[in-house]
Amino acid sequence: MTPKDRASKKKEKGRDEAPSSVDVTAPATLEGRPGRAMAFRDRYMSARASTESLAASADYEAVLIELLDLAVPLFADWVAIDVVDENGDLRRLAVRHLGCKGSPNDQDHGQCSPALVKLAHDLDEVARRAISSGRSEVSPGVGSAGLPWGVIVGLRIRDQPFAVVSFIVDEQNAGYGTVELAIAEEVVGGFGNAIERAALHQDARAAVRGTQKIASQLHQLIAVSITVAGLRDESEILTSLAGSTRRVFDADVATVSIDAGPAAPLRGVARRGGPATCVGPDDDLANGLPTSGLDSNVPWRENDWLVAPILERRGHSKGVVAVRRSRSEFLAEDDEVLTLLAQMAATSLAAAELSRSIRHSEARWRILVETAPAGIVEVDLEGNPRWWNQTASRIFAWPGFDQDTADHPPPFPESAQPELASIWAEVLGGAPTSGRDYLEVEIKGRRRELTASAALLPTIDSEERSILMLVDDVTDHRQLKAEVRHAQQMETRGQVASSIAHDFNNLLTLISGYAEILTRDLSEDERSLEMVKDIQATASRASLLTAQLQTIGRTKSLQPVVLDPVAVLQSNAEVIERIVGRDIGLTWALNMKAGHVRADAGQFEQMILNLVINARDAMASGGDLTIGVDTRTVSANERDVLEVPEGEYVVILVADTGVGMAEETRRRCFEPFFTTKDPFKGTGMGLAAARRLVEESGGSIACRSEVGVGTTFEILLPAFEGAEIEERPPAKVTRPRGSATVLLAEDDGELRRLITQVLGRNGYRILEAETGEQALQLAHEFDGEFDLLISDVIMGNVTGPELARTLQSANPALRVLMMSGTADATVLDELLPGNNAFLAKPFRPSELIDQVHEILSRD
């Protein structure tokens, strides 16, 4: 609950809270241990930046919990934070005390002294008093012998009770003095200030979003009024207003009707996905649409409709404007917007009253236009401004409109004049409205992007004709929209990639599994054995493709280890030389003392191989390839350009002299699924996977390329300063035959048969289940206990982890082996520790048997 919500809830209960104060009821002569207080204050000042950063995320409780780490044991032996809940009662948020290792509540005291425990429980009433009064309290109070052992500081946000913080020292430490009390209030107040600033920031953002919505609707309303002002035929007015009303509300259906008068009955109807049209009373499109039968002068709800009357001068309704939408509910502001549209309809339908209504409401519309978030400019037929509102002044950096500026109007920016002249010419040529989605304009040395639309204003009597323009600065909005669109594309691609990888890994497990079984059955048939080995190699290549898909979809977590890039390149040198071939000269530039980095080992090797393959494909006619490793120090001046923090880095360089890339291709080369290779020769995932690996390892990857010259990829990874990790060769495993009972839960029937066959050959007894529900039923009906559960992670309604938790709750000794082609070993965190293992798909039968034997062999 936010501070704003709590303040509102407190006001509803009608409590008369005392104002916040720092008036501590301890004598000013008390002296404690000022040194620990000053150290506490210094520690708070050092951590204040991170505290304000937490507050910016609106996680107010996390902000307060940071206080515990600052106070214990430096300033207090026991600290508790109680927050005011929605009912006005205190709720224990967190407690920290010496010897209890940050228990989330005050029940597990561990090594805390009994005296300290008693002191903590004696503060409940003092805490309630402090939060109610807003003043700090000490315990024991004035008149007691010795220094106070407890200080309780109330925290108020927006002058409403929010939390109370209690500090206690035990009898072995000196009590609190005046300095400690003041600093305790200062630190708690600092946390309160950070929370209050974050709350104010949230309110401001909400207000901006509301303003943007109103601005959008207002922009459309003004455009509607300009369009219908020049129409004189009732059917055209109703058709135009129905279509405009539907767009303003993003409604499923909008209708504008005339139910009284010479043209009645007549109705304009606009439905989502179709054009607006005008229909008579006998038309099927008119069935079920609201009419003006209800005698009301204000908007009302009629079933799913929001309806507003079209009122004549005498206050009688001559028709209605109504909208219906299923995507969201109508708000109070929608009543006002629909009322404005109904007013437009009434004004447009009464041409004789239009001019009088405009004159009578001129002051009201002037205020509306002046405060509009969109720039509004009236220009003459030569394009000279005649009038503009405050928003136009801000957009174009013009002075405010008055008599002096009207006599000497400012010009439009030179860079915008050609486009604006084209808009004016289209309007003067007979187009009802004209506009441009984006205008790139330089204003006061800054490049801005504007939207502009124009319409020819109707003339009254002998007035000169003029053009009304609507202008909006969409620079920030367009950038945000592009970022959101990119994020949505990445999310969609990730979901598709994850789905493909899941199904493909099951298929690869079957291919690899049966191929390994065939290698044993065909041990004497060398020709067939060679073909089976080709199948295994192809399956391995396909598994690399699914790994890349999972990287793009972020469905598989990276597992970083400390590695030596030079050693990795040397171990893969033979593979790289085969990939490059004889027509390409390969140069190694390896600094043997470059150091170590921390990254996912498998992904790192795959990244290098992908870059080498791309370089080879770019040099079809031969060339030179350079692979290097070196060190680099990034200074403060370079960090913004390289997009990494300053410090020491290991540089991996892959440079070719191939065909190179055009600028547009270079700019998009890291996009997932973007490739310039022929079909079936490139997936467009290699560079995207490389960028994810590098960025999540704390580094950056850059591409420099020139057509006809070549391409260079430069990778910066933070140098790892820890001790080198010794890599040990894997131990050889002997696979004894098993005798355990296994419950197998796998929704893929073919994969389930393969696993059953492999386990059966090795002496295990298997019970098969297609779903988690079926596995639970088998476990319930089985006379005895299973030794091992083997389950897929993702299975219909009951997932693998849910199945394992249920079975382990009844049998804690049950061993569990989880399989998945998209998840990782973190799924085991939900299970009982020590009895679990994870096997990633695709896997070979030998890997399955090794894993089963290993988990069953654990003590």
PDB file of N, CA and C in Angstrom, residues 519-569:
ATOM      1  N   THR A 519      23.867 -47.230 -32.087  1.00  0.00           N
ATOM      2  CA  THR A 519      25.323 -47.392 -32.117  1.00  0.00           C
ATOM      3  C   THR A 519      25.759 -48.664 -31.396  1.00  0.00           C
ATOM      4  N   ARG A 520      25.012 -49.058 -30.374  1.00  0.00           N
ATOM      5  CA  ARG A 520      25.346 -50.303 -29.679  1.00  0.00           C
ATOM      6  C   ARG A 520      24.873 -51.516 -30.472  1.00  0.00           C
ATOM      7  N   ASP A 521      23.701 -51.393 -31.092  1.00  0.00           N
ATOM      8  CA  ASP A 521      23.162 -52.528 -31.842  1.00  0.00           C
ATOM      9  C   ASP A 521      23.909 -52.755 -33.160  1.00  0.00           C
ATOM     10  N   LEU A 522      24.529 -51.685 -33.703  1.00  0.00           N
ATOM     11  CA  LEU A 522      25.192 -51.772 -35.006  1.00  0.00           C
ATOM     12  C   LEU A 522      26.703 -51.686 -34.862  1.00  0.00           C
ATOM     13  N   SER A 523      27.221 -52.142 -33.742  1.00  0.00           N
ATOM     14  CA  SER A 523      28.655 -51.987 -33.475  1.00  0.00           C
ATOM     15  C   SER A 523      29.529 -52.695 -34.507  1.00  0.00           C
ATOM     16  N   GLU A 524      28.998 -53.735 -35.175  1.00  0.00           N
ATOM     17  CA  GLU A 524      29.796 -54.482 -36.146  1.00  0.00           C
ATOM     18  C   GLU A 524      29.507 -54.052 -37.584  1.00  0.00           C
ATOM     19  N   ASP A 525      28.539 -53.205 -37.794  1.00  0.00           N
ATOM     20  CA  ASP A 525      28.198 -52.736 -39.145  1.00  0.00           C
ATOM     21  C   ASP A 525      28.774 -51.332 -39.294  1.00  0.00           C
ATOM     22  N   GLU A 526      30.007 -51.245 -39.821  1.00  0.00           N
ATOM     23  CA  GLU A 526      30.702 -49.962 -39.852  1.00  0.00           C
ATOM     24  C   GLU A 526      29.974 -48.943 -40.726  1.00  0.00           C
ATOM     25  N   ARG A 527      29.439 -49.399 -41.867  1.00  0.00           N
ATOM     26  CA  ARG A 527      28.767 -48.456 -42.776  1.00  0.00           C
ATOM     27  C   ARG A 527      27.522 -47.858 -42.119  1.00  0.00           C
ATOM     28  N   SER A 528      26.694 -48.711 -41.478  1.00  0.00           N
ATOM     29  CA  SER A 528      25.499 -48.206 -40.790  1.00  0.00           C
ATOM     30  C   SER A 528      25.875 -47.361 -39.585  1.00  0.00           C
ATOM     31  N   LEU A 529      26.945 -47.794 -38.899  1.00  0.00           N
ATOM     32  CA  LEU A 529      27.389 -47.045 -37.722  1.00  0.00           C
ATOM     33  C   LEU A 529      27.828 -45.638 -38.110  1.00  0.00           C
ATOM     34  N   GLU A 530      28.475 -45.527 -39.259  1.00  0.00           N
ATOM     35  CA  GLU A 530      28.907 -44.192 -39.726  1.00  0.00           C
ATOM     36  C   GLU A 530      27.697 -43.305 -40.007  1.00  0.00           C
ATOM     37  N   MET A 531      26.631 -43.865 -40.589  1.00  0.00           N
ATOM     38  CA  MET A 531      25.427 -43.072 -40.851  1.00  0.00           C
ATOM     39  C   MET A 531      24.750 -42.646 -39.543  1.00  0.00           C
ATOM     40  N   VAL A 532      24.749 -43.545 -38.551  1.00  0.00           N
ATOM     41  CA  VAL A 532      24.157 -43.188 -37.256  1.00  0.00           C
ATOM     42  C   VAL A 532      24.942 -42.060 -36.618  1.00  0.00           C
ATOM     43  N   LYS A 533      26.264 -42.120 -36.738  1.00  0.00           N
ATOM     44  CA  LYS A 533      27.082 -41.031 -36.189  1.00  0.00           C
ATOM     45  C   LYS A 533      26.779 -39.709 -36.887  1.00  0.00           C
ATOM     46  N   ASP A 534      26.498 -39.769 -38.204  1.00  0.00           N
ATOM     47  CA  ASP A 534      26.091 -38.542 -38.909  1.00  0.00           C
ATOM     48  C   ASP A 534      24.779 -38.014 -38.355  1.00  0.00           C
ATOM     49  N   ILE A 535      23.866 -38.917 -38.025  1.00  0.00           N
ATOM     50  CA  ILE A 535      22.597 -38.496 -37.418  1.00  0.00           C
ATOM     51  C   ILE A 535      22.859 -37.797 -36.085  1.00  0.00           C
ATOM     52  N   GLN A 536      23.765 -38.376 -35.273  1.00  0.00           N
ATOM     53  CA  GLN A 536      24.076 -37.761 -33.985  1.00  0.00           C
ATOM     54  C   GLN A 536      24.704 -36.381 -34.164  1.00  0.00           C
ATOM     55  N   ALA A 537      25.599 -36.261 -35.152  1.00  0.00           N
ATOM     56  CA  ALA A 537      26.234 -34.961 -35.386  1.00  0.00           C
ATOM     57  C   ALA A 537      25.203 -33.927 -35.828  1.00  0.00           C
ATOM     58  N   THR A 538      24.269 -34.367 -36.690  1.00  0.00           N
ATOM     59  CA  THR A 538      23.222 -33.440 -37.128  1.00  0.00           C
ATOM     60  C   THR A 538      22.338 -33.015 -35.965  1.00  0.00           C
ATOM     61  N   ALA A 539      22.007 -33.963 -35.086  1.00  0.00           N
ATOM     62  CA  ALA A 539      21.200 -33.633 -33.913  1.00  0.00           C
ATOM     63  C   ALA A 539      21.934 -32.659 -33.011  1.00  0.00           C
ATOM     64  N   SER A 540      23.254 -32.804 -32.892  1.00  0.00           N
ATOM     65  CA  SER A 540      24.033 -31.877 -32.067  1.00  0.00           C
ATOM     66  C   SER A 540      23.990 -30.477 -32.657  1.00  0.00           C
ATOM     67  N   ARG A 541      24.100 -30.394 -33.995  1.00  0.00           N
ATOM     68  CA  ARG A 541      23.993 -29.072 -34.626  1.00  0.00           C
ATOM     69  C   ARG A 541      22.608 -28.472 -34.393  1.00  0.00           C
ATOM     70  N   ALA A 542      21.589 -29.313 -34.478  1.00  0.00           N
ATOM     71  CA  ALA A 542      20.233 -28.798 -34.245  1.00  0.00           C
ATOM     72  C   ALA A 542      20.052 -28.330 -32.811  1.00  0.00           C
ATOM     73  N   SER A 543      20.712 -29.013 -31.859  1.00  0.00           N
ATOM     74  CA  SER A 543      20.594 -28.591 -30.460  1.00  0.00           C
ATOM     75  C   SER A 543      21.206 -27.212 -30.243  1.00  0.00           C
ATOM     76  N   LEU A 544      22.279 -26.908 -31.014  1.00  0.00           N
ATOM     77  CA  LEU A 544      22.846 -25.558 -30.934  1.00  0.00           C
ATOM     78  C   LEU A 544      21.839 -24.530 -31.422  1.00  0.00           C
ATOM     79  N   LEU A 545      21.060 -24.891 -32.469  1.00  0.00           N
ATOM     80  CA  LEU A 545      20.044 -23.967 -32.969  1.00  0.00           C
ATOM     81  C   LEU A 545      18.969 -23.711 -31.926  1.00  0.00           C
ATOM     82  N   THR A 546      18.515 -24.754 -31.231  1.00  0.00           N
ATOM     83  CA  THR A 546      17.510 -24.542 -30.183  1.00  0.00           C
ATOM     84  C   THR A 546      18.088 -23.738 -29.036  1.00  0.00           C
ATOM     85  N   ALA A 547      19.376 -23.920 -28.755  1.00  0.00           N
ATOM     86  CA  ALA A 547      20.005 -23.119 -27.695  1.00  0.00           C
ATOM     87  C   ALA A 547      19.971 -21.647 -28.051  1.00  0.00           C
ATOM     88  N   GLN A 548      20.198 -21.350 -29.342  1.00  0.00           N
ATOM     89  CA  GLN A 548      20.118 -19.954 -29.775  1.00  0.00           C
ATOM     90  C   GLN A 548      18.692 -19.432 -29.679  1.00  0.00           C
ATOM     91  N   LEU A 549      17.719 -20.283 -30.050  1.00  0.00           N
ATOM     92  CA  LEU A 549      16.320 -19.867 -29.919  1.00  0.00           C
ATOM     93  C   LEU A 549      15.993 -19.537 -28.469  1.00  0.00           C
ATOM     94  N   GLN A 550      16.466 -20.358 -27.537  1.00  0.00           N
ATOM     95  CA  GLN A 550      16.200 -20.103 -26.127  1.00  0.00           C
ATOM     96  C   GLN A 550      16.910 -18.838 -25.668  1.00  0.00           C
ATOM     97  N   THR A 551      18.066 -18.556 -26.243  1.00  0.00           N
ATOM     98  CA  THR A 551      18.765 -17.326 -25.891  1.00  0.00           C
ATOM     99  C   THR A 551      17.973 -16.119 -26.339  1.00  0.00           C
ATOM    100  N   ILE A 552      17.440 -16.175 -27.575  1.00  0.00           N
ATOM    101  CA  ILE A 552      16.630 -15.059 -28.063  1.00  0.00           C
ATOM    102  C   ILE A 552      15.397 -14.904 -27.208  1.00  0.00           C
ATOM    103  N   GLY A 553      14.742 -16.021 -26.853  1.00  0.00           N
ATOM    104  CA  GLY A 553      13.530 -15.955 -26.059  1.00  0.00           C
ATOM    105  C   GLY A 553      13.775 -15.786 -24.575  1.00  0.00           C
ATOM    106  N   ARG A 554      15.036 -15.827 -24.154  1.00  0.00           N
ATOM    107  CA  ARG A 554      15.391 -15.685 -22.733  1.00  0.00           C
ATOM    108  C   ARG A 554      14.681 -16.722 -21.874  1.00  0.00           C
ATOM    109  N   THR A 555      14.521 -17.921 -22.423  1.00  0.00           N
ATOM    110  CA  THR A 555      13.875 -18.960 -21.631  1.00  0.00           C
ATOM    111  C   THR A 555      14.886 -19.816 -20.889  1.00  0.00           C
ATOM    112  N   LYS A 556      16.151 -19.613 -21.160  1.00  0.00           N
ATOM    113  CA  LYS A 556      17.166 -20.417 -20.509  1.00  0.00           C
ATOM    114  C   LYS A 556      18.204 -19.490 -19.899  1.00  0.00           C
ATOM    115  N   SER A 557      18.416 -19.609 -18.611  1.00  0.00           N
ATOM    116  CA  SER A 557      19.331 -18.717 -17.914  1.00  0.00           C
ATOM    117  C   SER A 557      20.768 -19.050 -18.269  1.00  0.00           C
ATOM    118  N   LEU A 558      21.592 -18.021 -18.365  1.00  0.00           N
ATOM    119  CA  LEU A 558      23.013 -18.223 -18.566  1.00  0.00           C
ATOM    120  C   LEU A 558      23.636 -18.743 -17.277  1.00  0.00           C
ATOM    121  N   GLN A 559      24.684 -19.543 -17.416  1.00  0.00           N
ATOM    122  CA  GLN A 559      25.392 -20.087 -16.259  1.00  0.00           C
ATOM    123  C   GLN A 559      26.846 -19.642 -16.340  1.00  0.00           C
ATOM    124  N   PRO A 560      27.148 -18.442 -15.839  1.00  0.00           N
ATOM    125  CA  PRO A 560      28.493 -17.890 -15.992  1.00  0.00           C
ATOM    126  C   PRO A 560      29.516 -18.626 -15.149  1.00  0.00           C
ATOM    127  N   VAL A 561      30.701 -18.787 -15.715  1.00  0.00           N
ATOM    128  CA  VAL A 561      31.852 -19.355 -15.016  1.00  0.00           C
ATOM    129  C   VAL A 561      33.064 -18.487 -15.368  1.00  0.00           C
ATOM    130  N   VAL A 562      34.112 -18.641 -14.586  1.00  0.00           N
ATOM    131  CA  VAL A 562      35.347 -17.922 -14.878  1.00  0.00           C
ATOM    132  C   VAL A 562      36.119 -18.708 -15.928  1.00  0.00           C
ATOM    133  N   LEU A 563      36.480 -18.048 -17.034  1.00  0.00           N
ATOM    134  CA  LEU A 563      37.182 -18.728 -18.108  1.00  0.00           C
ATOM    135  C   LEU A 563      38.264 -17.832 -18.685  1.00  0.00           C
ATOM    136  N   ASP A 564      39.215 -18.466 -19.348  1.00  0.00           N
ATOM    137  CA  ASP A 564      40.316 -17.769 -20.009  1.00  0.00           C
ATOM    138  C   ASP A 564      40.008 -17.719 -21.502  1.00  0.00           C
ATOM    139  N   PRO A 565      39.706 -16.549 -22.081  1.00  0.00           N
ATOM    140  CA  PRO A 565      39.373 -16.483 -23.514  1.00  0.00           C
ATOM    141  C   PRO A 565      40.464 -17.050 -24.408  1.00  0.00           C
ATOM    142  N   VAL A 566      41.732 -16.828 -24.037  1.00  0.00           N
ATOM    143  CA  VAL A 566      42.821 -17.350 -24.860  1.00  0.00           C
ATOM    144  C   VAL A 566      42.786 -18.877 -24.863  1.00  0.00           C
ATOM    145  N   ALA A 567      42.587 -19.480 -23.671  1.00  0.00           N
ATOM    146  CA  ALA A 567      42.528 -20.932 -23.593  1.00  0.00           C
ATOM    147  C   ALA A 567      41.353 -21.484 -24.389  1.00  0.00           C
ATOM    148  N   VAL A 568      40.218 -20.799 -24.342  1.00  0.00           N
ATOM    149  CA  VAL A 568      39.051 -21.246 -25.101  1.00  0.00           C
ATOM    150  C   VAL A 568      39.346 -21.224 -26.594  1.00  0.00           C
ATOM    151  N   LEU A 569      39.986 -20.149 -27.075  1.00  0.00           N
ATOM    152  CA  LEU A 569      40.308 -20.051 -28.500  1.00  0.00           C
ATOM    153  C   LEU A 569      41.317 -21.118 -28.899  1.00  0.00           C
TER     154      LEU A 569
END
